[in-house]
Structure formats: C-alpha cells, structure tokens
Amino acid sequence: MRIARRANRYGNKLSYTIERRLEPLTSRKHESMLRRLSDLHQSRLQQSASLKSDSDTKSFLNRFAESRNSIENELDRCSRASDPESRDRLKSDLEKVSAAIADLEKLVAESSYFLPAYEVRSSLDSISQLKESLDVVNAKLLPRKRFAFKNKVVNRDSNNVLGSVVNAVSESGIGVASNEVLVEKPSFRVCDSPGFRNKEGEVLVKRFDGEVNGDFTLSDLRSCEVRLIGRFRALFIHRLRDCKVFVGPVLGSILIEEVEGCLFMLASHQIRIHHARESDLYLRVRSRPIIEDSNGVRFAPYRLCYEGIERDLKDSGLDEETGNWENVDDFRWLRAVQSPNWSVLPEEERVPMVNV
C-alpha cells in the first residue's frame, strides 16, 4: 500500500515535470500557427482588394467603351445629315452629344482614384478626340453666320448713309468687299465667360450668390491677389505670373495653363495643370490632380476659410478630405519612380490658414 502511494506521487511529479518542459514548445507552436493564419488572412484581403480593383477597372472600361462608341455613332450620323430643314433638330442632337462627352469626362474624373495612370491618360486622350470631332461636325453643319452690311436697292439718301457707313468701316481697318462689308473674326479664341483679365498689381474680389453659378476665367494677370468667394461650376486660369489665387469650391473642373511663381488654393472635383512653373498649390480634390509639361510645382492640403465655406463645400460634394492633393499624376513622367516635376510642400514652408 505504501509502495503504491509512493509510485502514484512519483507518477504525478513526472507528469508535471513533462508538462512544464513541453509548455514553451507548445506556446511557440501556437504563436507560429497564429502568425501563419494572420499572414494568410492579410494575403486573402490583398487578393480581394486587387480583384475588386481589377473588377472596378474592367467595369469602367466597359462603360467607357460603350459610351464612346455611342458618341462616335451619333457624330457619324449627324455628319451625314443632308436635309437643310433639319437644322434645329441637328443642333439639338449635337448639344446632346456635347452633354454625353461631358458625362464621359465626369466618369473618368470620378473613377481616376482606382484607375492606373495609363488608363486615365488614354481615356482623356479619347475624350479630346471626341471633342475635336464634335468641333469639326459643328463647323461643317452649323457654321456661324458672318455679320455683314449688304447693298440693297435704296433711294439716293439711303445710298449716302450707306456710303458713310462703308467709309467709316474702311477707315477702321475692317475689310470691305465690292458687295458687302465684313467684320472679320479675331485670330485668337475669345472666352465669353465672366472673369478678371489683363490686370496688374490689383486685389480682385468676386462673391458668388447662393445659387450655382457658371464658368469663370482668370487671364493675363500679373502680381494680383484674387479672391473668389462662393461656389460655381468651372474655372479657367490662363497666363498668370506672381499671383495669389484663393478660390471657393468648384463643382466641376479647373484648368490651369501657363502660370509661374503663383500660389493657388483650390477645391474642385477635377484639376488639370499645364505648363506651370515654380508654383504652390493647396488643393482639395476628388480625383487625382494631373500635371503636364510642368516643373517645380509643389502641393499641400487646402487651407482656405471664409464665412459659409463649410456649407459650400458640403453642397459641392467636397466636404471630405480625400488626400488626393498628394496623389499627383504627371503625364510626362511614366517611370515607376517619383516624378521630379512635382513634390509635397514641406510643412514648415506652408502658409497658415487663409481667411478671406
């Protein structure tokens, strides 16, 4: 009996000793298993995200191709129209084509955050070709009538009046034909939208009302400070030097061309920048900003403030910070490494919040 109790105590002690020795080994195996399971889970998540991105890209390409083919077919149909009495209907059809192209451009802007850069570039090139085709069809089928004074059968006094008009026009340098006086179109394209043009060293302020306003243009400004307060549809910026431009939310797109030594604070759904030099841009943008033929441009987050800006940003769909201000696509730099043409503006060099 005594021997049996001793054997039982010895067995318990031996079992306890073996468990103590096996415990670290079991723990290491458990940790290793957990790591493998975690790695497998992360791998599956990455594969799922990759498949979703590929699926989104494929869906976009299908939608884009379908819309582009539809627009091309409509342009082809319009270009073969021969009935002169259908001018009004033809004009309406071409306006619908223009709207369809705008919708296609909006689709690219909304999808650019997950599309590869080359797909964005290819899509925008296709849209440019569609716009050019639309311009050709418009010029061919709906040419603008030239304004002219034409000779009519009139009495003697009327001839004297018309002669005076012709002489006055001739002296002004406008071409005169034998049967008509033509007012020639200027050789450069004139933008009809409201805006600030040909100013130097001025503070230019525009306040938009609560309704959605149209397009606005800034052109040929030097050493000016511009404040556009409120929200509007689109902004075109051309040939600015040494300017500061503070802009409220833009519902559509912003196009910047030929700027140097400027500071911009802009909020928009899409921003394209061409031929910019040594300029800083503080942005809030839904899609990735696009630069082309630019260098020395630096980017930072939007820092503009005015009374009611939070409401304007929300109404424009720009109340959330997407972080796209630093996801810049350089269409002249296709290598995998960072483009040398743009950079993130260091925090110590950023301007403080600007209240206009």
Short mmCIF file of C-alpha atoms in Angstrom, two decimals, residues 27-261:
data_model
loop_
_atom_site.label_atom_id
_atom_site.label_comp_id
_atom_site.label_asym_id
_atom_site.label_seq_id
_atom_site.Cartn_x
_atom_site.Cartn_y
_atom_site.Cartn_z
CA SER A 27 3.46 28.07 -26.88
CA ARG A 28 5.94 28.64 -29.71
CA LYS A 29 3.98 26.35 -32.00
CA HIS A 30 0.76 28.18 -31.11
CA GLU A 31 2.32 31.58 -31.86
CA SER A 32 3.71 30.28 -35.14
CA MET A 33 0.29 28.97 -36.13
CA LEU A 34 -1.33 32.32 -35.28
CA ARG A 35 1.25 34.18 -37.41
CA ARG A 36 0.60 31.88 -40.35
CA LEU A 37 -3.15 32.37 -40.02
CA SER A 38 -2.69 36.16 -39.81
CA ASP A 39 -0.42 36.19 -42.88
CA LEU A 40 -2.90 34.05 -44.77
CA HIS A 41 -5.75 36.42 -43.81
CA GLN A 42 -3.79 39.50 -44.95
CA SER A 43 -2.88 37.77 -48.19
CA ARG A 44 -6.52 36.97 -48.85
CA LEU A 45 -7.53 40.57 -48.07
CA GLN A 46 -4.92 41.89 -50.52
CA GLN A 47 -6.07 39.45 -53.17
CA SER A 48 -9.66 40.51 -52.56
CA ALA A 49 -8.75 44.22 -52.85
CA SER A 50 -6.77 43.52 -56.01
CA LEU A 51 -9.64 41.58 -57.53
CA LYS A 52 -12.08 44.39 -56.60
CA SER A 53 -9.78 46.98 -58.19
CA ASP A 54 -9.45 44.86 -61.32
CA SER A 55 -13.22 44.41 -61.36
CA ASP A 56 -13.80 48.17 -60.99
CA THR A 57 -11.31 48.90 -63.78
CA LYS A 58 -12.94 46.33 -66.07
CA SER A 59 -16.39 47.77 -65.33
CA PHE A 60 -15.13 51.30 -66.07
CA LEU A 61 -13.52 50.24 -69.36
CA ASN A 62 -16.74 48.57 -70.49
CA ARG A 63 -18.83 51.64 -69.63
CA PHE A 64 -16.33 53.98 -71.23
CA ALA A 65 -16.11 51.96 -74.46
CA GLU A 66 -19.90 51.72 -74.70
CA SER A 67 -20.36 55.48 -74.22
CA ARG A 68 -17.53 56.35 -76.60
CA ASN A 69 -18.93 54.08 -79.34
CA SER A 70 -22.39 55.58 -78.87
CA ILE A 71 -21.00 59.12 -79.20
CA GLU A 72 -18.95 58.20 -82.28
CA ASN A 73 -22.00 56.63 -83.95
CA GLU A 74 -24.10 59.71 -83.20
CA LEU A 75 -21.43 62.02 -84.62
CA ASP A 76 -21.22 59.89 -87.74
CA ARG A 77 -25.00 60.01 -88.14
CA CYS A 78 -25.07 63.78 -87.72
CA SER A 79 -22.21 64.31 -90.18
CA ARG A 80 -24.22 62.51 -92.90
CA ALA A 81 -27.34 64.62 -92.39
CA SER A 82 -28.31 66.35 -95.64
CA ASP A 83 -31.75 67.84 -95.00
CA PRO A 84 -31.34 71.63 -94.60
CA GLU A 85 -34.71 71.85 -92.87
CA SER A 86 -33.43 69.70 -90.00
CA ARG A 87 -31.03 72.37 -88.72
CA ASP A 88 -32.86 72.84 -85.40
CA ARG A 89 -33.06 69.11 -84.80
CA LEU A 90 -29.39 68.71 -85.75
CA LYS A 91 -28.41 71.46 -83.34
CA SER A 92 -30.32 69.70 -80.56
CA ASP A 93 -28.65 66.38 -81.38
CA LEU A 94 -25.17 67.93 -81.28
CA GLU A 95 -25.94 69.55 -77.94
CA LYS A 96 -26.86 66.10 -76.61
CA VAL A 97 -23.55 64.75 -77.92
CA SER A 98 -21.71 67.55 -76.13
CA ALA A 99 -23.53 66.67 -72.89
CA ALA A 100 -22.64 62.99 -73.37
CA ILE A 101 -18.97 63.89 -73.76
CA ALA A 102 -19.15 65.95 -70.56
CA ASP A 103 -20.70 62.97 -68.74
CA LEU A 104 -17.91 60.74 -70.04
CA GLU A 105 -15.31 63.20 -68.75
CA LYS A 106 -17.06 63.20 -65.37
CA LEU A 107 -16.94 59.39 -65.31
CA VAL A 108 -13.17 59.49 -65.81
CA ALA A 109 -12.78 62.06 -63.03
CA GLU A 110 -14.86 60.01 -60.58
CA SER A 111 -13.01 56.77 -61.43
CA SER A 112 -9.46 58.12 -61.57
CA TYR A 113 -8.72 57.21 -57.92
CA PHE A 114 -8.63 53.48 -58.70
CA LEU A 115 -7.60 53.54 -62.38
CA PRO A 116 -3.98 53.05 -63.45
CA ALA A 117 -2.37 56.25 -64.72
CA TYR A 118 -2.11 54.98 -68.29
CA GLU A 119 -5.86 54.22 -68.36
CA VAL A 120 -6.64 57.76 -67.19
CA ARG A 121 -4.32 59.22 -69.83
CA SER A 122 -5.77 57.02 -72.58
CA SER A 123 -9.34 57.90 -71.59
CA LEU A 124 -8.65 61.64 -71.56
CA ASP A 125 -6.97 61.39 -74.97
CA SER A 126 -10.08 59.65 -76.33
CA ILE A 127 -12.27 62.41 -74.88
CA SER A 128 -10.07 65.07 -76.54
CA GLN A 129 -10.51 63.31 -79.88
CA LEU A 130 -14.28 63.22 -79.40
CA LYS A 131 -14.31 66.94 -78.67
CA GLU A 132 -12.28 67.65 -81.80
CA SER A 133 -14.65 65.52 -83.88
CA LEU A 134 -17.62 67.42 -82.42
CA ASP A 135 -15.99 70.75 -83.30
CA VAL A 136 -15.43 69.56 -86.89
CA VAL A 137 -19.06 68.45 -87.27
CA ASN A 138 -20.31 71.72 -85.75
CA ALA A 139 -18.14 73.79 -88.08
CA LYS A 140 -19.30 71.77 -91.09
CA LEU A 141 -23.02 71.58 -90.42
CA LEU A 142 -23.73 74.60 -88.25
CA PRO A 143 -21.30 77.32 -89.39
CA ARG A 144 -21.65 80.66 -87.72
CA LYS A 145 -23.06 83.37 -89.95
CA ARG A 146 -20.74 86.28 -90.57
CA PHE A 147 -22.08 89.70 -89.76
CA ALA A 148 -22.20 91.90 -92.87
CA PHE A 149 -23.65 95.07 -94.33
CA LYS A 150 -25.11 94.25 -97.75
CA ASN A 151 -26.06 96.63 -100.53
CA LYS A 152 -29.78 96.88 -101.22
CA VAL A 153 -31.93 98.81 -103.69
CA VAL A 154 -32.43 102.04 -101.80
CA ASN A 155 -33.08 105.67 -102.55
CA ARG A 156 -30.43 108.33 -103.02
CA ASP A 157 -30.39 109.49 -99.40
CA SER A 158 -30.04 105.91 -98.21
CA ASN A 159 -27.07 105.44 -100.56
CA ASN A 160 -25.41 108.43 -98.98
CA VAL A 161 -25.93 106.97 -95.50
CA LEU A 162 -24.62 103.53 -96.56
CA GLY A 163 -21.63 105.19 -98.23
CA SER A 164 -20.81 106.94 -94.98
CA VAL A 165 -21.01 103.64 -93.10
CA VAL A 166 -18.75 101.89 -95.64
CA ASN A 167 -16.20 104.70 -95.48
CA ALA A 168 -16.20 104.66 -91.69
CA VAL A 169 -15.70 100.90 -91.61
CA SER A 170 -12.96 101.09 -94.24
CA GLU A 171 -11.09 103.72 -92.24
CA SER A 172 -11.25 101.48 -89.17
CA GLY A 173 -9.28 98.78 -90.98
CA ILE A 174 -12.07 96.23 -91.43
CA GLY A 175 -12.08 94.53 -94.83
CA VAL A 176 -14.51 95.84 -97.48
CA ALA A 177 -15.70 93.74 -100.41
CA SER A 178 -17.42 95.06 -103.51
CA ASN A 179 -20.86 93.92 -102.39
CA GLU A 180 -20.52 93.72 -98.61
CA VAL A 181 -18.59 94.92 -95.59
CA LEU A 182 -17.40 92.03 -93.41
CA VAL A 183 -16.49 92.23 -89.75
CA GLU A 184 -13.63 89.72 -89.53
CA LYS A 185 -13.28 87.38 -86.60
CA PRO A 186 -10.17 87.81 -84.47
CA SER A 187 -7.41 85.26 -84.99
CA PHE A 188 -7.41 84.22 -81.30
CA ARG A 189 -10.15 82.44 -79.42
CA VAL A 190 -12.21 84.68 -77.16
CA CYS A 191 -13.61 83.21 -73.93
CA ASP A 192 -17.08 84.59 -73.29
CA SER A 193 -17.33 83.64 -69.60
CA PRO A 194 -17.16 86.33 -66.91
CA GLY A 195 -13.79 86.86 -65.27
CA PHE A 196 -10.79 89.04 -64.47
CA ARG A 197 -8.48 89.82 -67.39
CA ASN A 198 -5.45 91.97 -68.14
CA LYS A 199 -4.82 93.27 -64.61
CA GLU A 200 -1.61 94.05 -62.75
CA GLY A 201 -0.97 94.71 -59.05
CA GLU A 202 -4.64 94.65 -58.02
CA VAL A 203 -6.78 92.87 -55.43
CA LEU A 204 -9.65 91.27 -57.35
CA VAL A 205 -12.69 90.02 -55.39
CA LYS A 206 -15.76 88.21 -56.70
CA ARG A 207 -18.58 86.97 -54.42
CA PHE A 208 -20.96 84.39 -55.86
CA ASP A 209 -24.53 84.16 -54.60
CA GLY A 210 -26.12 81.05 -53.10
CA GLU A 211 -27.17 79.61 -56.45
CA VAL A 212 -24.90 77.56 -58.69
CA ASN A 213 -23.05 79.99 -60.95
CA GLY A 214 -21.47 79.33 -64.32
CA ASP A 215 -17.90 79.45 -65.58
CA PHE A 216 -15.28 82.00 -64.55
CA THR A 217 -11.96 82.96 -66.16
CA LEU A 218 -8.70 84.42 -64.86
CA SER A 219 -6.48 85.51 -67.72
CA ASP A 220 -3.32 87.61 -68.20
CA LEU A 221 -2.88 88.68 -64.57
CA ARG A 222 0.39 89.81 -63.02
CA SER A 223 1.16 90.38 -59.33
CA CYS A 224 -2.53 90.23 -58.41
CA GLU A 225 -4.41 88.72 -55.48
CA VAL A 226 -7.67 87.05 -56.49
CA ARG A 227 -10.47 86.04 -54.09
CA LEU A 228 -13.40 84.05 -55.48
CA ILE A 229 -15.85 83.50 -52.61
CA GLY A 230 -18.76 81.08 -53.02
CA ARG A 231 -19.26 78.15 -55.34
CA PHE A 232 -19.52 77.99 -59.12
CA ARG A 233 -19.30 75.47 -61.95
CA ALA A 234 -15.87 75.74 -63.61
CA LEU A 235 -12.68 77.82 -63.52
CA PHE A 236 -10.22 78.55 -66.34
CA ILE A 237 -6.83 80.04 -65.46
CA HIS A 238 -4.51 81.29 -68.21
CA ARG A 239 -1.22 83.18 -68.19
CA LEU A 240 -0.77 84.25 -64.57
CA ARG A 241 2.51 85.38 -63.05
CA ASP A 242 3.37 86.11 -59.40
CA CYS A 243 -0.28 85.91 -58.34
CA LYS A 244 -2.13 84.60 -55.28
CA VAL A 245 -5.45 82.95 -56.06
CA PHE A 246 -7.92 81.91 -53.33
CA VAL A 247 -10.97 80.03 -54.63
CA GLY A 248 -14.05 78.52 -53.00
CA PRO A 249 -15.47 75.14 -54.13
CA VAL A 250 -15.81 74.48 -57.86
CA LEU A 251 -18.49 71.93 -58.76
CA GLY A 252 -16.85 70.82 -62.00
CA SER A 253 -13.25 71.15 -63.13
CA ILE A 254 -10.38 73.62 -63.01
CA LEU A 255 -7.95 74.06 -65.92
CA ILE A 256 -4.65 75.87 -65.31
CA GLU A 257 -2.35 76.86 -68.17
CA GLU A 258 0.87 78.89 -68.34
CA VAL A 259 1.38 80.05 -64.77
CA GLU A 260 4.62 80.93 -62.99
CA GLY A 261 5.54 81.91 -59.45
#
